[in-house]
CSV table of C-alpha atoms in Angstrom, one decimal:
chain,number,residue,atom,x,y,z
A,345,UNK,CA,0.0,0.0,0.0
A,346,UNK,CA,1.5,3.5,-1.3
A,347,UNK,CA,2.3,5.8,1.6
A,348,UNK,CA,1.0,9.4,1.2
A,349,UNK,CA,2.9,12.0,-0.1
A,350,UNK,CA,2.8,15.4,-1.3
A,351,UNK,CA,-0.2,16.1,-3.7
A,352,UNK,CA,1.5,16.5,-7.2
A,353,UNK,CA,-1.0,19.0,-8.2
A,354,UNK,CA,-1.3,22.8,-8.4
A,355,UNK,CA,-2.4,22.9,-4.6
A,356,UNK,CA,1.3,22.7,-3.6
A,357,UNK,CA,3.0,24.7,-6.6
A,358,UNK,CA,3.6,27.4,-4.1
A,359,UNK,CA,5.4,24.8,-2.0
A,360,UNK,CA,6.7,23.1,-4.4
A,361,UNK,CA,8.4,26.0,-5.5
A,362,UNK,CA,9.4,27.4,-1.5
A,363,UNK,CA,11.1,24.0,-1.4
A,364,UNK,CA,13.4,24.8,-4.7
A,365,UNK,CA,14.5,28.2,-3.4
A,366,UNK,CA,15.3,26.4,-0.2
A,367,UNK,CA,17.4,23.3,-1.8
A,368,UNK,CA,19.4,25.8,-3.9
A,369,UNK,CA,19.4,29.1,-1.9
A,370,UNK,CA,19.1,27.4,1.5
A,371,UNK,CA,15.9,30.3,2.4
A,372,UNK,CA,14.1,28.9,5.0
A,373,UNK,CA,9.8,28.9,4.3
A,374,UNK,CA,7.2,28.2,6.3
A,375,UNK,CA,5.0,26.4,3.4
A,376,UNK,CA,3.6,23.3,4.7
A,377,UNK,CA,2.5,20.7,1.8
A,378,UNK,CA,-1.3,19.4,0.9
A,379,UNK,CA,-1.1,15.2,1.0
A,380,UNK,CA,-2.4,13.1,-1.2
A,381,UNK,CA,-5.2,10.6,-0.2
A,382,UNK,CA,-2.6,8.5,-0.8
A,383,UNK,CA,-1.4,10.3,-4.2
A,384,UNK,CA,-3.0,13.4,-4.8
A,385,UNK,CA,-5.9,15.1,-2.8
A,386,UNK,CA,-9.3,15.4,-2.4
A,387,UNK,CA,-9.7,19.1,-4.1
A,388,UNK,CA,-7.5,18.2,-6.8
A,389,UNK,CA,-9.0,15.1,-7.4
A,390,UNK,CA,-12.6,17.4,-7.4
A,391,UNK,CA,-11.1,19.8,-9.5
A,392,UNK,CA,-10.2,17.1,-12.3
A,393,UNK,CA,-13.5,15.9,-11.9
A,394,UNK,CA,-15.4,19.5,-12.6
A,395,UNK,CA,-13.3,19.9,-15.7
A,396,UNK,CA,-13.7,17.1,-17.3
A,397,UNK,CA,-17.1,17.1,-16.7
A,398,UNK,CA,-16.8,20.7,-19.0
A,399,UNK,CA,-14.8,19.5,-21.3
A,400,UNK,CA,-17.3,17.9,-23.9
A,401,UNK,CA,-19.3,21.6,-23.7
A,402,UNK,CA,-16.4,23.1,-24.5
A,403,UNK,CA,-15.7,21.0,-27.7
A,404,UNK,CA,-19.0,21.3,-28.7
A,405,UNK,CA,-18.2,25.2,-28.4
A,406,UNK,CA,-14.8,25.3,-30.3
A,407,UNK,CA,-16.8,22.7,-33.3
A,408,UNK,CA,-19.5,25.4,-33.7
A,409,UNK,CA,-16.1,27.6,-34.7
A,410,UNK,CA,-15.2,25.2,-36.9
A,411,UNK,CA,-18.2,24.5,-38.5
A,412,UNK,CA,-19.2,27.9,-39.3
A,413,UNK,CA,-15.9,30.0,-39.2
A,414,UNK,CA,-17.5,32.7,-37.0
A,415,UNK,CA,-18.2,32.8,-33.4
A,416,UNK,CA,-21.2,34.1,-30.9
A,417,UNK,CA,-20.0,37.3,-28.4
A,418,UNK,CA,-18.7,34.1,-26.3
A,419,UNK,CA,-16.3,32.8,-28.6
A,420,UNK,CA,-13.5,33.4,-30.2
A,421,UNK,CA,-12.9,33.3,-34.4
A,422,UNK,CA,-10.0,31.9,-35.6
A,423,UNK,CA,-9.5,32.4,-39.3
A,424,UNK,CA,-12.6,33.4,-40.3
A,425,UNK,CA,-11.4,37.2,-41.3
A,426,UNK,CA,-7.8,35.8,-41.6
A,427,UNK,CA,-5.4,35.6,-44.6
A,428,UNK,CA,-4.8,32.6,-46.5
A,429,UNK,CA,-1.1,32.5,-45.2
A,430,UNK,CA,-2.7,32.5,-41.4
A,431,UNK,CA,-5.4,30.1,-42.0
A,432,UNK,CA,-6.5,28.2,-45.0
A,433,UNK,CA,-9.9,27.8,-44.2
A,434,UNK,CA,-12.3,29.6,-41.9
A,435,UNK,CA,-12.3,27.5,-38.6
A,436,UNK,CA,-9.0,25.3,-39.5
A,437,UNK,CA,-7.7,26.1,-35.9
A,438,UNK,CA,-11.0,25.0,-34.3
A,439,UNK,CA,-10.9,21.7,-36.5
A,440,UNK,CA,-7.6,20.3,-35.5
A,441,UNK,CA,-7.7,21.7,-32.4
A,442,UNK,CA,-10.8,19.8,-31.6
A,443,UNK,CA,-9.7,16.5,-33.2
A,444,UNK,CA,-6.4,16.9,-31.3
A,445,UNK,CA,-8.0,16.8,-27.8
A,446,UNK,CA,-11.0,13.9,-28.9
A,447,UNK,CA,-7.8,11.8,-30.1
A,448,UNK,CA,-5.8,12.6,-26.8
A,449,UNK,CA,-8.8,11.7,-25.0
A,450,UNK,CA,-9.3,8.3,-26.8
A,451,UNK,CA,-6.1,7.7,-26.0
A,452,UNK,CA,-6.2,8.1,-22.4
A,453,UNK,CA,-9.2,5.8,-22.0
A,454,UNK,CA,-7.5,3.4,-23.7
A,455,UNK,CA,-4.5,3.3,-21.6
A,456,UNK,CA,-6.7,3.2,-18.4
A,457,UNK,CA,-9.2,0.3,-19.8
A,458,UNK,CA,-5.7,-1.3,-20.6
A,459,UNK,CA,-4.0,-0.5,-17.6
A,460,UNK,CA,-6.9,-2.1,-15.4
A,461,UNK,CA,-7.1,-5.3,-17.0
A,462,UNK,CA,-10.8,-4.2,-19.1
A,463,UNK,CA,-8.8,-4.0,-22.1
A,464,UNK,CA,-6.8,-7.0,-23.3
A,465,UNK,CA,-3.8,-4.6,-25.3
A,466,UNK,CA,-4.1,-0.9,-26.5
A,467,UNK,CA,-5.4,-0.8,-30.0
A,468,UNK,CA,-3.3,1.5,-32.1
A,469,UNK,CA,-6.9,2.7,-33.7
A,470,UNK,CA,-8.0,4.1,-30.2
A,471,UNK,CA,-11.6,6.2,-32.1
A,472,UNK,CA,-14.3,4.3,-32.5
A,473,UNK,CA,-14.8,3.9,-36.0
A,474,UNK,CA,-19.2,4.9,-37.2
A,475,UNK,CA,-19.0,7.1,-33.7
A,476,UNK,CA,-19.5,11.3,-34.0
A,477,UNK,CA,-16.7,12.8,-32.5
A,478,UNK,CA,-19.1,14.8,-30.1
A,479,UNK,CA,-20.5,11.2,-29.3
A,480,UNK,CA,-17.2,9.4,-28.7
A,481,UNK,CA,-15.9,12.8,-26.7
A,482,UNK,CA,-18.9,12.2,-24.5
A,483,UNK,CA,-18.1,8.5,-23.8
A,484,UNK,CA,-14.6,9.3,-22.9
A,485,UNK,CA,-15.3,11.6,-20.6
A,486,UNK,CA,-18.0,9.5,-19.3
A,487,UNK,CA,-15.7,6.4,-18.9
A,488,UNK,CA,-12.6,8.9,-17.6
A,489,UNK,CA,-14.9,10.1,-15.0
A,490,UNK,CA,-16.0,6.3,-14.0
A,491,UNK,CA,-12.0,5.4,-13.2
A,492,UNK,CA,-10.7,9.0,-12.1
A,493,UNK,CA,-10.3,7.9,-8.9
A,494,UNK,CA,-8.6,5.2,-9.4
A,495,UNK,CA,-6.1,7.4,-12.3
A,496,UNK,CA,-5.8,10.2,-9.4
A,497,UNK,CA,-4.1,7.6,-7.3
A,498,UNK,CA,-2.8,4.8,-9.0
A,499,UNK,CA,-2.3,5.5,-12.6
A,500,UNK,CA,1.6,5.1,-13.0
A,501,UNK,CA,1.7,8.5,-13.9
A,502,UNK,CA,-0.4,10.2,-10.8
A,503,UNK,CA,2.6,11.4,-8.6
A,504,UNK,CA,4.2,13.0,-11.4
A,505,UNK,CA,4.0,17.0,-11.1
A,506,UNK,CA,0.8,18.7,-13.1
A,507,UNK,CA,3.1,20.3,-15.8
A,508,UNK,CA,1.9,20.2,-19.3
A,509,UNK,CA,3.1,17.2,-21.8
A,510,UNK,CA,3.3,14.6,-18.5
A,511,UNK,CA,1.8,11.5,-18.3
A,512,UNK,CA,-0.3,12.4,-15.3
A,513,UNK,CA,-4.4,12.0,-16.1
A,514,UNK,CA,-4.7,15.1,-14.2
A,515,UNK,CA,-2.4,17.1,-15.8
A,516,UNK,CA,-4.1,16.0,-19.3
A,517,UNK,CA,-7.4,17.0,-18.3
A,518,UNK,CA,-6.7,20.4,-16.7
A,519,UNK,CA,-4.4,21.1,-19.8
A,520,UNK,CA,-7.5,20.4,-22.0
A,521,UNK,CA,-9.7,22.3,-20.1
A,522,UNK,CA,-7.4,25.0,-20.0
A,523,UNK,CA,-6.8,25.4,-24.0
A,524,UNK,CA,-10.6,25.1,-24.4
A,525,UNK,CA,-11.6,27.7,-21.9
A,526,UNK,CA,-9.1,30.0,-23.5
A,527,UNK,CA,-9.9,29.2,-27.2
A,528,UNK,CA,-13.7,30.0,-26.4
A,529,UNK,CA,-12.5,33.2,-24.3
A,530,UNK,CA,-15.0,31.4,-21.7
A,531,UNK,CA,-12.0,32.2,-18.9
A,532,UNK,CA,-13.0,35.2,-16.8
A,533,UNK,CA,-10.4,38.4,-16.3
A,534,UNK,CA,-10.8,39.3,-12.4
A,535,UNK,CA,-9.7,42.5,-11.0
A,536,UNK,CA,-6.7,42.6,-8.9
A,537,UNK,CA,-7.5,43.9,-5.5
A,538,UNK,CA,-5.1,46.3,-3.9
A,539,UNK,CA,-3.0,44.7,-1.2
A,540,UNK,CA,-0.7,46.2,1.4
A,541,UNK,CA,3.0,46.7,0.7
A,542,UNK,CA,5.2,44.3,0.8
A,543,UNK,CA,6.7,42.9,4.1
A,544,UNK,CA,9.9,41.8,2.6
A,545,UNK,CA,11.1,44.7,-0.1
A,546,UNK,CA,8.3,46.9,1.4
A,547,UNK,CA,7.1,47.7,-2.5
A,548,UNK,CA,3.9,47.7,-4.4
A,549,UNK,CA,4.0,44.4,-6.2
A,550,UNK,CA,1.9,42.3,-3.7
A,551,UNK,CA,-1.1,40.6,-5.7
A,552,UNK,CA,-3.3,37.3,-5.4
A,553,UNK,CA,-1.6,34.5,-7.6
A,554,UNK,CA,-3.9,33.2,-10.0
A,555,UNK,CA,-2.3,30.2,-10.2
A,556,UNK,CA,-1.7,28.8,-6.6
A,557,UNK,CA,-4.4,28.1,-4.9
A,558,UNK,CA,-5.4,26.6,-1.4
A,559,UNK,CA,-7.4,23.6,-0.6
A,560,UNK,CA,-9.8,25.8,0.5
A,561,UNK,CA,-9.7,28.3,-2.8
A,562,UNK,CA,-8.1,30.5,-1.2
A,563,UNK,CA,-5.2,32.4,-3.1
A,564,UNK,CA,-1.8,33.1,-2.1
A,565,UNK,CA,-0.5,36.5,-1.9
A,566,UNK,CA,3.0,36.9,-3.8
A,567,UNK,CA,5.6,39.6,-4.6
A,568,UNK,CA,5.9,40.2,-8.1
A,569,UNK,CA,9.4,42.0,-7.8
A,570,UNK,CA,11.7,39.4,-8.9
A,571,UNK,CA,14.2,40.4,-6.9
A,572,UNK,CA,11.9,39.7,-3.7
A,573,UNK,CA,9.0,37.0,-4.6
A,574,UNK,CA,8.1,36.8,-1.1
A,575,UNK,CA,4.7,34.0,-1.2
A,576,UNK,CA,2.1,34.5,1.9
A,577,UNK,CA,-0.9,32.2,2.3
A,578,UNK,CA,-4.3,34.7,3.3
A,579,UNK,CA,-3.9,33.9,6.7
A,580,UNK,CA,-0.4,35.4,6.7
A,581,UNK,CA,-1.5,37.8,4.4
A,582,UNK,CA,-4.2,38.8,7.4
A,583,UNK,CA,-1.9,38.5,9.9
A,584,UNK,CA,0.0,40.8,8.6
A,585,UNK,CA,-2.7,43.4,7.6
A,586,UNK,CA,-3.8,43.3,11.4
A,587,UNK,CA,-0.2,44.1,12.7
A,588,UNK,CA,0.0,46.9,10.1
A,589,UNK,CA,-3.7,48.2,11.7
A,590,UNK,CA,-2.5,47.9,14.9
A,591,UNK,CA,0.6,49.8,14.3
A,592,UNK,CA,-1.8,52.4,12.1
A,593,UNK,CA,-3.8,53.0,15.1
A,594,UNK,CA,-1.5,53.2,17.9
A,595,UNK,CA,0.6,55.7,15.8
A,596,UNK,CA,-2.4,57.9,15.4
């Protein structure tokens, strides 16, 4: 039985990276890691679940792009006012894009029906041959989601890091979410809320990553100075503020 260790996914890319800066600078952090349940953890292993879930609405989105080389206010047009030289047809991008993700999706299916005994070997023609490609998208995801627990924790691949082009089933499925929700513009801009200086170099630069995130959703604060990069969780981050309110107050 595997032991647990630190969650591979992007709940511990802020400690993942502390513990770099430590091993080659010697900087001490006090970062502590999420575990895995034994592999990765529960709000990753949620996470991969929600996106793969939106994944076939999201193809459907970026065929309707290919199909008619325009876009609703939600989407985005790829080639359809573009030059031959950029695109040869009106919604090329869409196409391949599209069949590029239903393939990769095929193929993870049938490393996991293989990988659990379901299937006897890998067929090198992994799409179903008759099958719509929104059909066959659906049944992948729909078999994907049926053994994601099992892929979260003991797919050979699930303690490697969630960095793109990995063999981890997580890693796949938030990298196709993630090219999807850009392609159809369906990721929201938020605004950055203005923080308190920094603790360390005292500047401006403090801002909530958008990338590192907490179990709980909540984000961390980091320097973006390079020459600083100080990372806070929010209840540092509050911490701090308080001290800075105290100090505000009993100045005045």
């Amino acid at each position: 039985m595997r032991t647990a260790t630190a969650c591979p996914g992007p709940c511990n890319s802020a400690w993942r990276r502390a513990e770099s800066i430590r091993e080659e600078a010697g900087a001490e952090h006090h970062l502590t890691p999420t575990w895995g349940r034994p592999v990765q953890c529960d709000g990753c292993t949620a996470g991969a679940r929600l996106r793969l879930s939106e994944i076939p609405e999201l193809l459907a989105r970026v065929s309707l792009e290919a199909v008619h080389g325009s876009s609703s206010p939600t989407t985005a047009t790829i080639g359809a006012r573009g030059s031959s030289t950029t695109s040869p047809w009106p919604g090329q991008a869409a196409r391949l894009l599209a069949e590029q993700i239903a393939e990769e999706m095929a193929e993870l299916e049938a490393d996991v029906l293989f990988l659990r005994g379901i299937r006897l070997e890998v067929a090198e023609q992994v799409r179903q041959a008759g099958v719509r490609e929104g059909r066959q998208v659906s049944n992948s995801a729909r078999i994907l989601d049926a053994h994601l627990d099992w892929m979260m924790q003991h797919h050979p691949a699930a303690g490697e890091a969630h960095d793109r082009g990995n063999g981890n089933p997580a890693a796949q499925i938030r990298t196709w979410h993630g090219i999807l929700e850009r392609f159809v513009k369906a990721h929201p801009q938020h605004d950055v809320r203005k923080l308190a200086p920094c603790p360390r170099c005292k500047g401006p630069y403090l801002a909530e990553s958008r990338d590192l995130r907490l179990v709980d959703d909540r984000p961390y604060i980091e320097c973006r100075d390079p020459d600083c990069q100080r990372i806070l969780t929010s209840a540092e981050y509050d911490e701090y503020v308080k001290a800075l309110a105290a100090g505000i107050s009993q100045a005045a």
